[in-house]
Tab-separated table of C-alpha atoms in Angstrom:
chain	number	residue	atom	x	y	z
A	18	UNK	CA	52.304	98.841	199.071
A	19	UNK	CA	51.338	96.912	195.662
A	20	UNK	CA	54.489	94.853	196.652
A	21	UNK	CA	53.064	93.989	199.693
A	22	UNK	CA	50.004	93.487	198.273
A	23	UNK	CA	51.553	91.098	195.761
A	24	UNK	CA	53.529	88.577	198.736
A	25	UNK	CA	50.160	88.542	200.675
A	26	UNK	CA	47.764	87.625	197.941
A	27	UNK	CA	50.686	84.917	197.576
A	28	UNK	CA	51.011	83.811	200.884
A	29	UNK	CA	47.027	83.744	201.322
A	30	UNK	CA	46.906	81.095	197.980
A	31	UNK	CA	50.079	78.923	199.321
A	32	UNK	CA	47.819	78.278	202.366
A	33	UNK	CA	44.195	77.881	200.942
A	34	UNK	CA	45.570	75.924	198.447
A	35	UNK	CA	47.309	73.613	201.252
A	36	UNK	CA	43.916	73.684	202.982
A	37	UNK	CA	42.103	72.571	200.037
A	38	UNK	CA	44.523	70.037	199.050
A	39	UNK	CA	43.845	68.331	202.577
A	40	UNK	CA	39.766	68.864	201.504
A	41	UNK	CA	39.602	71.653	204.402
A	42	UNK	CA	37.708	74.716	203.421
A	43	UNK	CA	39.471	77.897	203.225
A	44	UNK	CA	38.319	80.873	204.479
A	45	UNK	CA	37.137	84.038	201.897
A	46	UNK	CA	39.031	87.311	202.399
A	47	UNK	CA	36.732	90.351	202.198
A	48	UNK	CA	36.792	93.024	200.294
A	49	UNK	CA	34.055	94.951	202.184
A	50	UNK	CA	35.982	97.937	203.308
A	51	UNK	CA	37.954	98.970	200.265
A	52	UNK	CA	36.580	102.428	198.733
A	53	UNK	CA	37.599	103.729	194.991
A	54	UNK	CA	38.866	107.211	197.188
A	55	UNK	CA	42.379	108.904	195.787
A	56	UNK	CA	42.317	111.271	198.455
A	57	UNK	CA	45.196	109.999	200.990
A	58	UNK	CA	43.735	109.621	204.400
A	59	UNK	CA	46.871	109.090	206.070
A	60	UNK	CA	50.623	110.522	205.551
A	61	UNK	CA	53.014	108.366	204.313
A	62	UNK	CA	54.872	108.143	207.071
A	63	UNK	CA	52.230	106.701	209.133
A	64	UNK	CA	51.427	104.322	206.261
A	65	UNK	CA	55.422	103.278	206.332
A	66	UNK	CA	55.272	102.745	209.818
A	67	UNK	CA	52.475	100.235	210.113
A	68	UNK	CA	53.502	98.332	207.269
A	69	UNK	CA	56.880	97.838	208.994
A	70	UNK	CA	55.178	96.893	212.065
A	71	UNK	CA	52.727	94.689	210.336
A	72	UNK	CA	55.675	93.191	208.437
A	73	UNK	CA	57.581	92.624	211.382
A	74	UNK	CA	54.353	90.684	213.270
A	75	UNK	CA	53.680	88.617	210.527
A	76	UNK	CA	57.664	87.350	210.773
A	77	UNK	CA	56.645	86.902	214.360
A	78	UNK	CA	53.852	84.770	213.404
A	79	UNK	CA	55.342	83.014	210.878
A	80	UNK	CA	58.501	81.822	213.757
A	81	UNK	CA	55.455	80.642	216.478
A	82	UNK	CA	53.704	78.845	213.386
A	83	UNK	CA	57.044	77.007	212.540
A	84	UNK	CA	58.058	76.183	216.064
A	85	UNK	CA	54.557	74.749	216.669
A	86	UNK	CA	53.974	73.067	213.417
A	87	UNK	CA	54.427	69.374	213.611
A	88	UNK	CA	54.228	69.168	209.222
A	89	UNK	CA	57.576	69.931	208.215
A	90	UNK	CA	55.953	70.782	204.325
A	91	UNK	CA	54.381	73.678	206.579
A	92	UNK	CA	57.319	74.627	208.977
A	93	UNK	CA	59.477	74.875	205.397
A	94	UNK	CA	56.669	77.656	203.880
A	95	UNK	CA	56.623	79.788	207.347
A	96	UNK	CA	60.886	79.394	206.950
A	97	UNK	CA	60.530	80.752	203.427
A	98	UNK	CA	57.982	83.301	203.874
A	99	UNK	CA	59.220	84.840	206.474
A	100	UNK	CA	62.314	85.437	204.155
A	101	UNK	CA	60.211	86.965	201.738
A	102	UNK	CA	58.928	89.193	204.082
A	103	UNK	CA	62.170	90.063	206.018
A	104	UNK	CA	63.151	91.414	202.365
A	105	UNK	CA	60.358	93.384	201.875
A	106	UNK	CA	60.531	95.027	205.549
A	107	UNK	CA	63.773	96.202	204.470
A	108	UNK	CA	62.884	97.952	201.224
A	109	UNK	CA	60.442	99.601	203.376
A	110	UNK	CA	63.262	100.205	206.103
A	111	UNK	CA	65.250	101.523	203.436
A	112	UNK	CA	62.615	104.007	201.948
A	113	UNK	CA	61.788	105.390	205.763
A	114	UNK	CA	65.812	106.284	205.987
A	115	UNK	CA	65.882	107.965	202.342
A	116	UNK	CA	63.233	110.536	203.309
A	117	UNK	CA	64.704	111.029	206.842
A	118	UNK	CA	61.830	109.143	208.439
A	119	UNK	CA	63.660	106.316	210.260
A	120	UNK	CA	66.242	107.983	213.033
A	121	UNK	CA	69.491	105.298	213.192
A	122	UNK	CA	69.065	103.175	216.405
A	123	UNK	CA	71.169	103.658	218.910
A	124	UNK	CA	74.506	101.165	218.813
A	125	UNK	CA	77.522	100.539	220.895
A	126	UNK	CA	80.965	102.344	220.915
A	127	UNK	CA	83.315	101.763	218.322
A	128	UNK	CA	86.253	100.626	220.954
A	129	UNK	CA	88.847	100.540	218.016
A	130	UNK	CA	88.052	104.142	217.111
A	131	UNK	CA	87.976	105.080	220.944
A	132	UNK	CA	91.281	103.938	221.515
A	133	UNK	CA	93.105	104.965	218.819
A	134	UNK	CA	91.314	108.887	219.554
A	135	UNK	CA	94.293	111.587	219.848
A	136	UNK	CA	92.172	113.121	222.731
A	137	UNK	CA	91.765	110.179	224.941
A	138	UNK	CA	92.657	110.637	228.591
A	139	UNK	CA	95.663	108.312	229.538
């Protein structure tokens, strides 16, 4: 999470500063809602699993902004973000299969293996 933390506060600087450098004004994050609590509200799993689903939106977002951005300076940071965040997603995919929280998804057959089975049906 302090990882996360870390890319976004970076991300959100990369983009004000491109604001400001164009004399646009950038908008002010909030820190309204953040408490000093150490008492976990939610379980870790449910924390893992909306971070990988936020992680995998904001590669979403990033691909739309890219595709629709006509400033190639732009369309290079979304590229190279999205990176960044494809590599955290899977240090969080990663930590969900160590503690047995991420089932593997289903794949195809292994034909090779099929075919060379001693109990196949000829």
């Amino acid at each position: 999470m302090m990882r996360g933390n870390e890319i976004s506060q970076k991300h959100i600087k990369l983009f004000a500063d491109t604001l400001l450098n164009d004399h646009i004004a950038a908008p002010m994050s909030s820190d309204l809602y953040i408490t000093d609590s150490t008492t976990p509200v939610f379980s870790e799993k449910l924390m893992m699993f909306h971070m990988s689903l936020l992680s995998a939106t904001g590669i979403g977002n990033y691909a739309t902004a890219a595709a629709a951005s006509q400033r190639s300076d732009l369309a290079l940071n979304y590229e190279r973000m999205s990176f960044e965040i494809g590599r955290y997603a899977k240090a969080g995919a990663d930590i969900m299969i160590k503690n047995q929280w991420l089932e593997q998804p289903p794949g195809t057959i292994n034909k090779e293996q099929l075919i060379r089975s001693p109990n196949k049906k000829a």
